[in-house]
Coordinates of C-alpha atoms and ligand atoms in Angstrom, one line a residue:
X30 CA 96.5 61.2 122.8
X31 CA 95.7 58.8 120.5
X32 CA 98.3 57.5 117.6
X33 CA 97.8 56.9 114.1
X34 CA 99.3 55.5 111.2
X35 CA 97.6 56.3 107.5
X36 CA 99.0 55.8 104.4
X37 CA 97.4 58.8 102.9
X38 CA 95.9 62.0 104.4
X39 CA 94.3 65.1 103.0
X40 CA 94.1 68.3 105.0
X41 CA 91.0 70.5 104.1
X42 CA 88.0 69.4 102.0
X43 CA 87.7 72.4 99.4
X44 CA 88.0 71.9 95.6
X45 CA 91.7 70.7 95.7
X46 CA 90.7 68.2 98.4
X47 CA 88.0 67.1 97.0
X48 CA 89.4 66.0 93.5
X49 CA 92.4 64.4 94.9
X50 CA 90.4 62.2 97.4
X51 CA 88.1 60.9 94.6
X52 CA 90.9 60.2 91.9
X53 CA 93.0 58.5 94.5
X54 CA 89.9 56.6 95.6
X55 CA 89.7 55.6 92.0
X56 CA 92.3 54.1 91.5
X57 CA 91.8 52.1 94.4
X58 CA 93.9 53.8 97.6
X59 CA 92.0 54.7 100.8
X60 CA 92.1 58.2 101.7
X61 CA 91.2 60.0 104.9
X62 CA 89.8 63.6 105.0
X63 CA 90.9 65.8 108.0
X64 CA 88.1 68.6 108.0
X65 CA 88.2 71.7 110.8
X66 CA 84.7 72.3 109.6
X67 CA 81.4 70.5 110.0
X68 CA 80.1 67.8 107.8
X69 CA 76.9 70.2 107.7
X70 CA 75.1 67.1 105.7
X71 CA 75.7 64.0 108.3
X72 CA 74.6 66.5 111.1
X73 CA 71.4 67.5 110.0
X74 CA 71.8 71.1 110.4
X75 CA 70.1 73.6 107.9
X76 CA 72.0 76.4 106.8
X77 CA 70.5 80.0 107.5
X78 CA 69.6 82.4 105.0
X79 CA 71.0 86.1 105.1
X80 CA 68.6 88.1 106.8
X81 CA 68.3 85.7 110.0
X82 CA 71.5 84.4 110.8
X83 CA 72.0 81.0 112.4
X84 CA 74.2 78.3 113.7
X85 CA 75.8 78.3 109.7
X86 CA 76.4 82.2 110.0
X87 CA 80.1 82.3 111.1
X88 CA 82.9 80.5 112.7
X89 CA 82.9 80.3 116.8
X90 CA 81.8 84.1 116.3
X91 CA 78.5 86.1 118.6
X92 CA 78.4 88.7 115.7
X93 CA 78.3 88.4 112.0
X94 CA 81.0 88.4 109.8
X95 CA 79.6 89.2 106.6
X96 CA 81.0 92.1 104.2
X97 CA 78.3 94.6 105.9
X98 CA 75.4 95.2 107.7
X99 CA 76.5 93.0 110.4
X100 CA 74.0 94.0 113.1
X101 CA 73.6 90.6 113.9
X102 CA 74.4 88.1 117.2
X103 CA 75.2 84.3 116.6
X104 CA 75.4 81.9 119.5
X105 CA 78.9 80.6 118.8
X106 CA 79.2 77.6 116.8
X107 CA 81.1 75.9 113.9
X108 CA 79.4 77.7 111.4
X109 CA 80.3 78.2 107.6
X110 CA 81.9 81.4 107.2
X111 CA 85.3 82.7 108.4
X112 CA 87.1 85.7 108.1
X113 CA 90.8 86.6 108.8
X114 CA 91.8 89.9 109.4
X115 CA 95.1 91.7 108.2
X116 CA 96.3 94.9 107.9
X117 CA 94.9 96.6 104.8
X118 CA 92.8 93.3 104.1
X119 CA 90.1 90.8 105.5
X120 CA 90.1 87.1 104.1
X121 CA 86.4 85.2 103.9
X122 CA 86.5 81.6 103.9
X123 CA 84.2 78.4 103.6
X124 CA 84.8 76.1 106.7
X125 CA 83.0 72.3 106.4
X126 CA 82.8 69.7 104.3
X127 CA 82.9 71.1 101.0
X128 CA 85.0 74.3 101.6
X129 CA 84.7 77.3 100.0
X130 CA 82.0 75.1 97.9
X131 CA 79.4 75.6 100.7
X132 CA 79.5 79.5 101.2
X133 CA 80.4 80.9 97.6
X134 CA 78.1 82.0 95.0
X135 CA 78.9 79.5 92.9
X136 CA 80.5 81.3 89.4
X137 CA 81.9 78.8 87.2
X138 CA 84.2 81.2 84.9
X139 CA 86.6 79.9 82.7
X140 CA 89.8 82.2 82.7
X141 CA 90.9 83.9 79.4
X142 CA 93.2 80.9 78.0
X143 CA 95.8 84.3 77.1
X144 CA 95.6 84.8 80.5
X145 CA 96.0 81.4 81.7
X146 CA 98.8 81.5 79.3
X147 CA 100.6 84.6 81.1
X148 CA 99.9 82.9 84.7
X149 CA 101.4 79.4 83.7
X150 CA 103.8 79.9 81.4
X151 CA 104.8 76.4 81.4
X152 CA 101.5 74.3 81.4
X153 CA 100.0 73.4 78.7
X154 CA 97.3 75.5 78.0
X155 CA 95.6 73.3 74.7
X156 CA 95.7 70.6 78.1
X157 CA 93.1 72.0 80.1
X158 CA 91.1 74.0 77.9
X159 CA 90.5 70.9 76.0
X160 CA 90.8 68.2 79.0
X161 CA 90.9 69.6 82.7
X162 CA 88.3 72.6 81.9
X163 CA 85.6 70.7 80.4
X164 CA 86.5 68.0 83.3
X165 CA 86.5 70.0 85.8
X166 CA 82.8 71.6 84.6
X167 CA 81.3 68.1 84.2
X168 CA 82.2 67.1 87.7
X169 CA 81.3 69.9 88.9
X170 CA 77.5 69.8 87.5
X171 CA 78.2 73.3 85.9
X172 CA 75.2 74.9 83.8
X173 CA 73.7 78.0 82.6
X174 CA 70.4 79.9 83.3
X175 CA 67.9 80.3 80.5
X176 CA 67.7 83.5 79.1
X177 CA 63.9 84.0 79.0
X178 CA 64.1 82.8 82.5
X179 CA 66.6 85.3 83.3
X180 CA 64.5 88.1 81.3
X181 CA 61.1 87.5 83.2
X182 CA 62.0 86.7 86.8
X183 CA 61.4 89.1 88.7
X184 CA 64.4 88.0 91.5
X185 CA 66.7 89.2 88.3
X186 CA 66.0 92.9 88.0
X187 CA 68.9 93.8 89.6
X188 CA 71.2 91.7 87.3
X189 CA 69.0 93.1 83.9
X190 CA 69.4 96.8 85.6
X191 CA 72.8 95.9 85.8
X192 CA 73.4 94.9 82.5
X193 CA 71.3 97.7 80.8
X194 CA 73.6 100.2 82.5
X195 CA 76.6 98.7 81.7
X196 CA 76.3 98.6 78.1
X197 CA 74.8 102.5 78.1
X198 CA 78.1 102.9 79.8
X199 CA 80.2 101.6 76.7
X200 CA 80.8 98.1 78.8
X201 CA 80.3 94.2 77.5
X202 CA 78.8 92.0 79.4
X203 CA 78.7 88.6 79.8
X204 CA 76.6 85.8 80.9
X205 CA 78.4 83.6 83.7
X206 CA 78.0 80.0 84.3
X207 CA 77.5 78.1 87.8
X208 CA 77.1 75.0 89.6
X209 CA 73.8 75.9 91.0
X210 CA 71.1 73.9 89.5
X211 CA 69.0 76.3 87.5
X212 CA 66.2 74.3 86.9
X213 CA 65.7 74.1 90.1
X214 CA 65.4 77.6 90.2
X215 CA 62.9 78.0 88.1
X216 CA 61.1 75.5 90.3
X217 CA 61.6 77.5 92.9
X218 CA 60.2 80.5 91.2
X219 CA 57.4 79.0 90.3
X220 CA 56.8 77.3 94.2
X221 CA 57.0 74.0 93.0
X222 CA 60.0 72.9 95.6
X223 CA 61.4 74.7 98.6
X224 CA 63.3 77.8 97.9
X225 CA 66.5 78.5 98.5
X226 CA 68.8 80.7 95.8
X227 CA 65.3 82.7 96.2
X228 CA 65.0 82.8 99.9
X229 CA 68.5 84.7 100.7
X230 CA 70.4 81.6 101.2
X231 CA 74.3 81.8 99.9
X232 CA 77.1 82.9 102.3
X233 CA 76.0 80.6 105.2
X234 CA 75.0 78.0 103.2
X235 CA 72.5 76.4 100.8
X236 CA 69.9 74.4 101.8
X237 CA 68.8 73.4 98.0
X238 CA 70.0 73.8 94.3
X239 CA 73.5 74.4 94.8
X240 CA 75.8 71.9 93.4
X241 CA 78.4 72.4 96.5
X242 CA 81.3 69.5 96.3
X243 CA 79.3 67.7 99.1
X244 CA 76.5 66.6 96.2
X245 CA 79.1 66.3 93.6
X246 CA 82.8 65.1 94.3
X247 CA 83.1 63.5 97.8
X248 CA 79.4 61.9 96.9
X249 CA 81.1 59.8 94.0
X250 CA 84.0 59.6 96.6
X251 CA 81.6 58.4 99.2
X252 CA 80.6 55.8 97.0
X253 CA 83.8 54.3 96.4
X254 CA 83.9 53.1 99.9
X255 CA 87.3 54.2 100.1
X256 CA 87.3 57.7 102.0
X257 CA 87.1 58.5 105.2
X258 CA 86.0 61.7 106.3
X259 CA 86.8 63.3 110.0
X260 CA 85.1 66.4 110.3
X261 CA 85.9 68.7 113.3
X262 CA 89.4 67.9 113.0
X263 CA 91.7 70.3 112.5
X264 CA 95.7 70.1 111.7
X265 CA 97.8 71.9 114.2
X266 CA 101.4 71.2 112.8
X267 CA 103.1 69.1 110.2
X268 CA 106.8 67.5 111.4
X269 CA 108.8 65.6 108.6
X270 CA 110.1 62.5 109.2
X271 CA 113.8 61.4 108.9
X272 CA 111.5 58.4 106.5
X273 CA 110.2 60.9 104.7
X274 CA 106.6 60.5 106.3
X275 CA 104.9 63.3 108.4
X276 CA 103.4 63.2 112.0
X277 CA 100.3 65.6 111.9
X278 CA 99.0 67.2 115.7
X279 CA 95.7 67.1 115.1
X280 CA 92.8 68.3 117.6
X281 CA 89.4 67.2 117.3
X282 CA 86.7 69.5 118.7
X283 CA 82.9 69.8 119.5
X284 CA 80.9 72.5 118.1
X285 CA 81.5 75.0 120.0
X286 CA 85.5 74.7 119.0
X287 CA 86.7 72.9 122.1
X288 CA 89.2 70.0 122.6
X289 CA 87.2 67.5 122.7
X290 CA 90.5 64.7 121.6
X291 CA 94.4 65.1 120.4
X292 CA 96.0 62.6 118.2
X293 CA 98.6 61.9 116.3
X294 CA 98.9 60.8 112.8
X295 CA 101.8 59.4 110.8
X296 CA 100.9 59.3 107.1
X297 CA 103.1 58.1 104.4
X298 CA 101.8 60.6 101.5
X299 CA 100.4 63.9 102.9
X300 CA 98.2 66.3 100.6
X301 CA 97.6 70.1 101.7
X302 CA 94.4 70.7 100.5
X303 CA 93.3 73.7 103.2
X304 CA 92.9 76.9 101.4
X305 CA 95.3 79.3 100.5
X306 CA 95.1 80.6 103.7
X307 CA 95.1 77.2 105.9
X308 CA 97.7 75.6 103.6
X309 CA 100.4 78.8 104.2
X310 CA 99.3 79.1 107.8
X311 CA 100.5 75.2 107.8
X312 CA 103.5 75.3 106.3
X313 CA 104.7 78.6 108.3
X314 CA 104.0 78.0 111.4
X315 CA 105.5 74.2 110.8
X316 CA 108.7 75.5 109.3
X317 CA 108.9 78.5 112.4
X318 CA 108.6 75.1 114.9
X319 CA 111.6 73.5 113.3
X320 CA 109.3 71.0 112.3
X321 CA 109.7 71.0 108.5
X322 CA 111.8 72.7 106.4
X323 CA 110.3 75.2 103.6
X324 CA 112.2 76.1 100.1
X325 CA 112.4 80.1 99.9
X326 CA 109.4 80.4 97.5
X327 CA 106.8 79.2 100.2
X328 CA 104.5 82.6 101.0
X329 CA 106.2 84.4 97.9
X330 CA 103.2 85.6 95.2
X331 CA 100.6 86.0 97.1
X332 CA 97.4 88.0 95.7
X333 CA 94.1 89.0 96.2
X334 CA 92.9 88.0 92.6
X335 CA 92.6 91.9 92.1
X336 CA 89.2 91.7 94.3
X337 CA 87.8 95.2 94.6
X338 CA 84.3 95.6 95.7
X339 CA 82.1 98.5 95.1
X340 CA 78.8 99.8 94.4
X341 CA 76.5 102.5 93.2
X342 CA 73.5 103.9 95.2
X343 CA 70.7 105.8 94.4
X344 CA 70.6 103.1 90.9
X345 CA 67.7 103.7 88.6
X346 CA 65.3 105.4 91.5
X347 CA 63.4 107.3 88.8
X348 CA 62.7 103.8 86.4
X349 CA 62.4 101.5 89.5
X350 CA 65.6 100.6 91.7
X351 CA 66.9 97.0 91.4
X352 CA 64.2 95.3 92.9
X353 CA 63.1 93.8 95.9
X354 CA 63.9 90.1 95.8
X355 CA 67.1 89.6 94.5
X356 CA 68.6 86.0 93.9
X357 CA 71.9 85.0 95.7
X358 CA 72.8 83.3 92.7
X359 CA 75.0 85.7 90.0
X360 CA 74.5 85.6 86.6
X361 CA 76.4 88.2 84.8
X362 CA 79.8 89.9 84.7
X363 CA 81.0 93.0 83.2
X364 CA 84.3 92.0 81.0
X365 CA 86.6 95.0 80.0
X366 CA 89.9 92.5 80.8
X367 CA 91.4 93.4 77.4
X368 CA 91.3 97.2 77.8
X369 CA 94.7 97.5 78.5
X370 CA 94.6 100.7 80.4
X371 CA 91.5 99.7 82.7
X372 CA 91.8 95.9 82.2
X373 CA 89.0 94.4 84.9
X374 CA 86.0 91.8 85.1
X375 CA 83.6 92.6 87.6
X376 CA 80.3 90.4 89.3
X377 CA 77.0 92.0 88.6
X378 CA 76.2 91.1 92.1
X379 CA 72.7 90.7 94.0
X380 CA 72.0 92.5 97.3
X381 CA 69.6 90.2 98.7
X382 CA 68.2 92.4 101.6
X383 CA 64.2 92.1 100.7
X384 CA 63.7 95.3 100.2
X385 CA 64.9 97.5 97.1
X386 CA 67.9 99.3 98.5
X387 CA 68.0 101.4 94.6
X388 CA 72.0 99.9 95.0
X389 CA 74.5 98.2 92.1
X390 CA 77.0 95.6 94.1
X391 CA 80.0 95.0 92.1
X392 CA 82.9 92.4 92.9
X393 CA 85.8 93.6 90.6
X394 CA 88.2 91.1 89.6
X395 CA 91.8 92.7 88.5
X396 CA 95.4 92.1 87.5
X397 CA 98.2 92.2 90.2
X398 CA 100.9 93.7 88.9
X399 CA 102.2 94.0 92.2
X400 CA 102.2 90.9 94.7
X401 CA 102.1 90.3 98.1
X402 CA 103.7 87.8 100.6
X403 CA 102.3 85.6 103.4
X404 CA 105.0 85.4 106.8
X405 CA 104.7 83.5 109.9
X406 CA 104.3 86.3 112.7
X407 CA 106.1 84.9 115.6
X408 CA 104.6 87.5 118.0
X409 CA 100.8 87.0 117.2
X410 CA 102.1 83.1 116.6
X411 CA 99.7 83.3 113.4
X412 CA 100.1 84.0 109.3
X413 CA 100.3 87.4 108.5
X414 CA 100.9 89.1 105.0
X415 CA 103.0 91.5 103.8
X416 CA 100.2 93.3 101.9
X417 CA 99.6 97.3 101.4
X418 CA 97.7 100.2 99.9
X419 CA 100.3 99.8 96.6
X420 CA 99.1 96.5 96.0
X421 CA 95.6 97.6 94.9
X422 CA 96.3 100.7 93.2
X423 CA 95.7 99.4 89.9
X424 CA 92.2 98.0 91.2
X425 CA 91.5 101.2 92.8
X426 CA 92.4 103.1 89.7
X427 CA 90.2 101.1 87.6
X428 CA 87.0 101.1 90.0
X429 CA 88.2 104.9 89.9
X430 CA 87.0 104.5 86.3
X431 CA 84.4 102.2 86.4
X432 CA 82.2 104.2 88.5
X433 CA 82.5 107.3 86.7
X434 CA 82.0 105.9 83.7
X435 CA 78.7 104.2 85.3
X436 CA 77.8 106.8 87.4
X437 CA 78.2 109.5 84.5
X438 CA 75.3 107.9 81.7
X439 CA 73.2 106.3 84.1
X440 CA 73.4 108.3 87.3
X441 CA 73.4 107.2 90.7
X442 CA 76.7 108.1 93.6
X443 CA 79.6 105.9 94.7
X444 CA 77.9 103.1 97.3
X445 CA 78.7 105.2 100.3
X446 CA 75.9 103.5 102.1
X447 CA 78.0 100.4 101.7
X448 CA 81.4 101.4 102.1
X449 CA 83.2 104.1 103.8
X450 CA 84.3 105.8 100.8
X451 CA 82.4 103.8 98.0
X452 CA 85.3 101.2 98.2
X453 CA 85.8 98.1 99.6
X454 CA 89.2 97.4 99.3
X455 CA 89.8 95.5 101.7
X456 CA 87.6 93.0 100.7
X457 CA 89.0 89.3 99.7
X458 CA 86.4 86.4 98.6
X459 CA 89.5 84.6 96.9
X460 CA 93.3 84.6 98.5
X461 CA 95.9 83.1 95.7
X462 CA 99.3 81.9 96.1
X463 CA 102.3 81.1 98.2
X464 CA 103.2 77.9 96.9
X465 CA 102.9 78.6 93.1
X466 CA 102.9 75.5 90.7
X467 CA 106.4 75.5 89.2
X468 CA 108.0 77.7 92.0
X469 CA 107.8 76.4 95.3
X470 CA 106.4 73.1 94.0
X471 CA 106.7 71.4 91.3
X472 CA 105.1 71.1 88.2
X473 CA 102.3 68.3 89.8
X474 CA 102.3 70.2 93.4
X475 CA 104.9 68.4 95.0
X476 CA 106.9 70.5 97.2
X477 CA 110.0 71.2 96.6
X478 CA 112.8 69.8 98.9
X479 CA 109.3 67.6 100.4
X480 CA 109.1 64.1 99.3
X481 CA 105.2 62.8 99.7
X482 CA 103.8 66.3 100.8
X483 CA 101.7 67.6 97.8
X484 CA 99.8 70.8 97.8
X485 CA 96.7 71.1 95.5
X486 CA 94.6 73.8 96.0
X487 CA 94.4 77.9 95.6
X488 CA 98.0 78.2 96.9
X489 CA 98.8 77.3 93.7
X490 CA 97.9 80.2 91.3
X491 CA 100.1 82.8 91.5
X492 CA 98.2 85.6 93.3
X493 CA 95.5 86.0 89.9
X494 CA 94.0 84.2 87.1
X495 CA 91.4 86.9 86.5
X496 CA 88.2 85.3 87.2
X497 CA 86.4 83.9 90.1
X498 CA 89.1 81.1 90.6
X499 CA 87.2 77.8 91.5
X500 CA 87.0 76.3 88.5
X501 CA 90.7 76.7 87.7
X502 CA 91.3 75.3 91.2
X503 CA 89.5 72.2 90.3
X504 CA 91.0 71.5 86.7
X505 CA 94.4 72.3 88.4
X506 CA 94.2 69.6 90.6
X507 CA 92.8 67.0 88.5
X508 CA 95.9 68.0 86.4
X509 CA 98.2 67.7 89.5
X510 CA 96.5 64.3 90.9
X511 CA 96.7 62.5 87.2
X512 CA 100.4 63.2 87.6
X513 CA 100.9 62.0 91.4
X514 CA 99.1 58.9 90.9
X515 CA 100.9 58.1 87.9
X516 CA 104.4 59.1 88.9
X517 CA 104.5 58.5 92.5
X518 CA 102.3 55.4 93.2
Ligands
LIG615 P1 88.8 75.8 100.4 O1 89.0 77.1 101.1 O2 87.6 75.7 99.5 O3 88.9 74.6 101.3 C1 89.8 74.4 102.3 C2 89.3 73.6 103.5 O4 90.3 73.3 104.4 C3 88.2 74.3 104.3 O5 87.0 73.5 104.4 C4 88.8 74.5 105.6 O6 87.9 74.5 106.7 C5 89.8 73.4 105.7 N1 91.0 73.7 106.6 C6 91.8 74.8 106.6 N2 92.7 74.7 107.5 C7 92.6 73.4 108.1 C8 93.3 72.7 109.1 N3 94.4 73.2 109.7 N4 92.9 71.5 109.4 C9 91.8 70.9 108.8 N5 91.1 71.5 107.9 C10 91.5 72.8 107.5 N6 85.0 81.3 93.7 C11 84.4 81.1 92.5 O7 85.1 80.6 91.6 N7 83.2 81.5 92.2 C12 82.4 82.2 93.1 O8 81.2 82.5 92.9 C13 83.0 82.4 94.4 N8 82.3 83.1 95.4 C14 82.8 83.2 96.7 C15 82.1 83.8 97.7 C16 82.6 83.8 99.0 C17 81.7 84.5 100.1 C18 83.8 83.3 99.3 C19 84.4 83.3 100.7 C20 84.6 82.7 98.3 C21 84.1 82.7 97.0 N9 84.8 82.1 95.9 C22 84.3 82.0 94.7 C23 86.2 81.5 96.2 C24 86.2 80.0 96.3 O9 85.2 79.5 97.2 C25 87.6 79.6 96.8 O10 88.6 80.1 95.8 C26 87.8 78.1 96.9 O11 86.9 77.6 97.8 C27 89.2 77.7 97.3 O12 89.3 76.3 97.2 P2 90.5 75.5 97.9 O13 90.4 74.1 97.4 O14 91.7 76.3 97.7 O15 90.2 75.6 99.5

């Protein structure tokens, strides 16, 4: 086992990871990046579209992991995609340089600053709708897509199909922002550069146009000279210090996910930065060990962001389905948030299957009145969460809604070919919580009862903010790292 002493170490290289290692390397302190995943762009490995599933497809799995049609083998590798399964709910994650960044469709959606309100009471709101938001969409290269683009690409039928039916229905729609690059996409429409948002690619990966945190953050980061990433090392346990520093277990693997070294590393400031879902696995399983000691709000407020997933089939048959080619990349959302008895904002999304499956995808995003809990489960010796059919009755209710409504002007049945019952409730693309701003950290994302350990990432945000959550991910952190390196360095 080797030993090592840094002064400052960031678990996980998502959004919050990302934004804290470039403002810390700005203002001129080293940094090193402890990354489970691959650093898919120093290896040279392409990412696989999703109709032939490669090396990227899923994490040290032989089948796919996707939300269906997973008829496929992998060899197993470190691939991109993960999944957790609960009780009552499966968890997706990003896993390589870049998070979440590399596998995600990219939505940049500013949350409803009344909602934002309601979620953080006791930020300022004027504070990141007119600093961190704007911030947060610069760095992160986020743009639109033209609309006569949008109107005469064919790749978009099912997003205009979508739309058309949704207002027949009574429903506004929006148009959604992203980091993918879409002039690039009309490049690749047009076959002028290789495709890639038009060749299937998304939840393994990328190969072109998307803006993931590798091209945007950790490149400026690189450039500073000052971080140091170590991919295909992941964090076993965190002990504190009676200094106040922490000694991290860290294993570093191959690609098939064996021990390939152990060491340890004593770091002076610590930053959680590994996903909800990493970060409360972390802490837990740390705290269960004896090895640190947790205030009671750590795994309290936990959500799913109110994901429900659903879908129509038979859409349109008579005027022409939703197309053949569909583009991974979403452009429009359905926004009925300030109904108050079916509040919901729901992703047109594509099915990108190459052929015309005559289906409407819909990611729902809802309120949680009702939240859940994340637990150390000494008997699996993994997290678990205290999550059950209550906590998505009001999403259930309002897809309940949404559907009929849909189904009722325009046709069509619920997406039985999809899901079992039409409804993918189980379905998480975006876990919350656990170690809320202001609750079981404070108001910069230093733990409570933890000098040096900060957490900056989804853990956050209690449970919901009502859109896809990224962006308010990245402007929280550059919020929370302004304040660390001005008060604690
Ligand atoms: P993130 O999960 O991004 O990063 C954590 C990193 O830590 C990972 O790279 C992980 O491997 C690493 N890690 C974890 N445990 C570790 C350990 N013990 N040691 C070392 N490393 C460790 N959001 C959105 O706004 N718009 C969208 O369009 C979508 N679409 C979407 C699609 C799909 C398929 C998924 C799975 C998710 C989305 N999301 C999304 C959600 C979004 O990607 C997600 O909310 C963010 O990536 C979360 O950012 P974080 O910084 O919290 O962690």
């Amino acid at each position: 086992t080797e030993n090592l002493e840094i002064d400052n170490v960031i678990i996980g290289s998502g959004y919050g990871g990302a934004v804290a290692a470039l403002r810390l390397a700005e203002a001129g302190h080293e940094v090193t990046i402890l990354e489970m995943g691959l650093n898919w762009e120093k290896s040279g490995e392409k990412f696989s579209p999703m109709i032939s599933p490669g090396k990227s497809a899923a994490w040290l799995r032989t089948k796919t992991i996707a939300p269906f049609f997973n008829i496929f083998n992998t060899k197993k590798y470190t691939g991109t995609l993960d999944r957790w399964d609960f009780s009552n709910i499966k968890i997706w994650m990003g896993r390589g340089v870049g998070g979440g960044s590399l596998v995600n469709g990219g939505m940049a959606v500013l949350p409803k600053k009344n909602y934002f309100k309601e979620v953080f009471p006791d930020l300022n709101a004027e504070d990141f709708y007119g600093k961190y938001f704007p911030l947060a969409e610069k760095e992160l290269e986020v743009n639109s897509a033209d609309e006569n683009f949008l109107e005469n690409c064919s790749f978009y039928k099912f997003n205009k199909v979508g739309e058309q039916e949704a207002h027949k229905a009574g429903f506004k729609t929006v148009r959604v922002p992203n980091v993918y690059d879409f002039k690039y996409m009309e490049d690749e429409y047009e076959n002028k550069v290789p495709r890639s948002a038009l060749a299937g690619e998304v939840i393994y990966g990328n190969n072109h146009g998307k803006k993931s945190l590798d091209k945007t953050y950790f490149k400026k980061a690189q450039e500073t000279g000052k971080v140091h990433i170590h991919d295909l090392h992941k964090v076993e346990s965190i002990t504190k210090n009676s200094d106040n520093s922490y000694s991290l277990e860290v294993i570093q693997t191959n690609t098939l996910g064996e021990t390939v070294a152990k060491k340890n590393i004593v770091c002076k400031k610590l930053f959680l930065c590994a996903g909800t879902m990493g970060t409360l696995e972390l802490l837990l399983k740390s705290s269960n060990d004896n090895k640190l000691t947790l205030n009671s709000e750590v795994g309290k407020n936990w959500g799913n962001n109110g994901n429900f997933m659903t879908g129509r089939n038979f859409v349109n048959t008579f005027s022409g389905g939703t197309g053949v080619n569909h583009s991974t990349i979403p452009v429009g959302g359905i926004d009925n948030w300030n109904d108050k008895e079916h509040p919901f904002f729901s992703e047109i999304a594509p099915l990108p299957m190459g052929m015309d499956v005559a289906t409407s995808l819909y990611l729902m995003i809802n309120p949680v009145p009702k939240k859940g809990s994340a637990f150390f489960n000494p008997i699996s010796k993994k997290l678990d969460l205290q999550w059950s059919a209550d906590n998505v009755a009001l999403a259930r209710k309002n897809a309940e809604y949404f559907i009929k409504k849909m189904n009722k002007v325009n046709g069509g049945t619920r997406a039985h070919l999809l899901f079992n019952n039409g409804f993918g409730a189980d379905i998480c693309y975006h876990p919350l919580g656990g170690a809320v701003l202001g609750k079981a950290t404070d108001m910069k994302g230093k733990l409570k009862g933890s000098e040096n350990l900060y957490i900056i990432d989804g853990s956050l945000i209690p449970g919901t903010i009502g859109v896809n959550p990224f962006l308010t991910i990245t402007a929280l952190a550059e919020y929370c790292i302004e304040h660390i390196i001005s008060q604690d360095y």
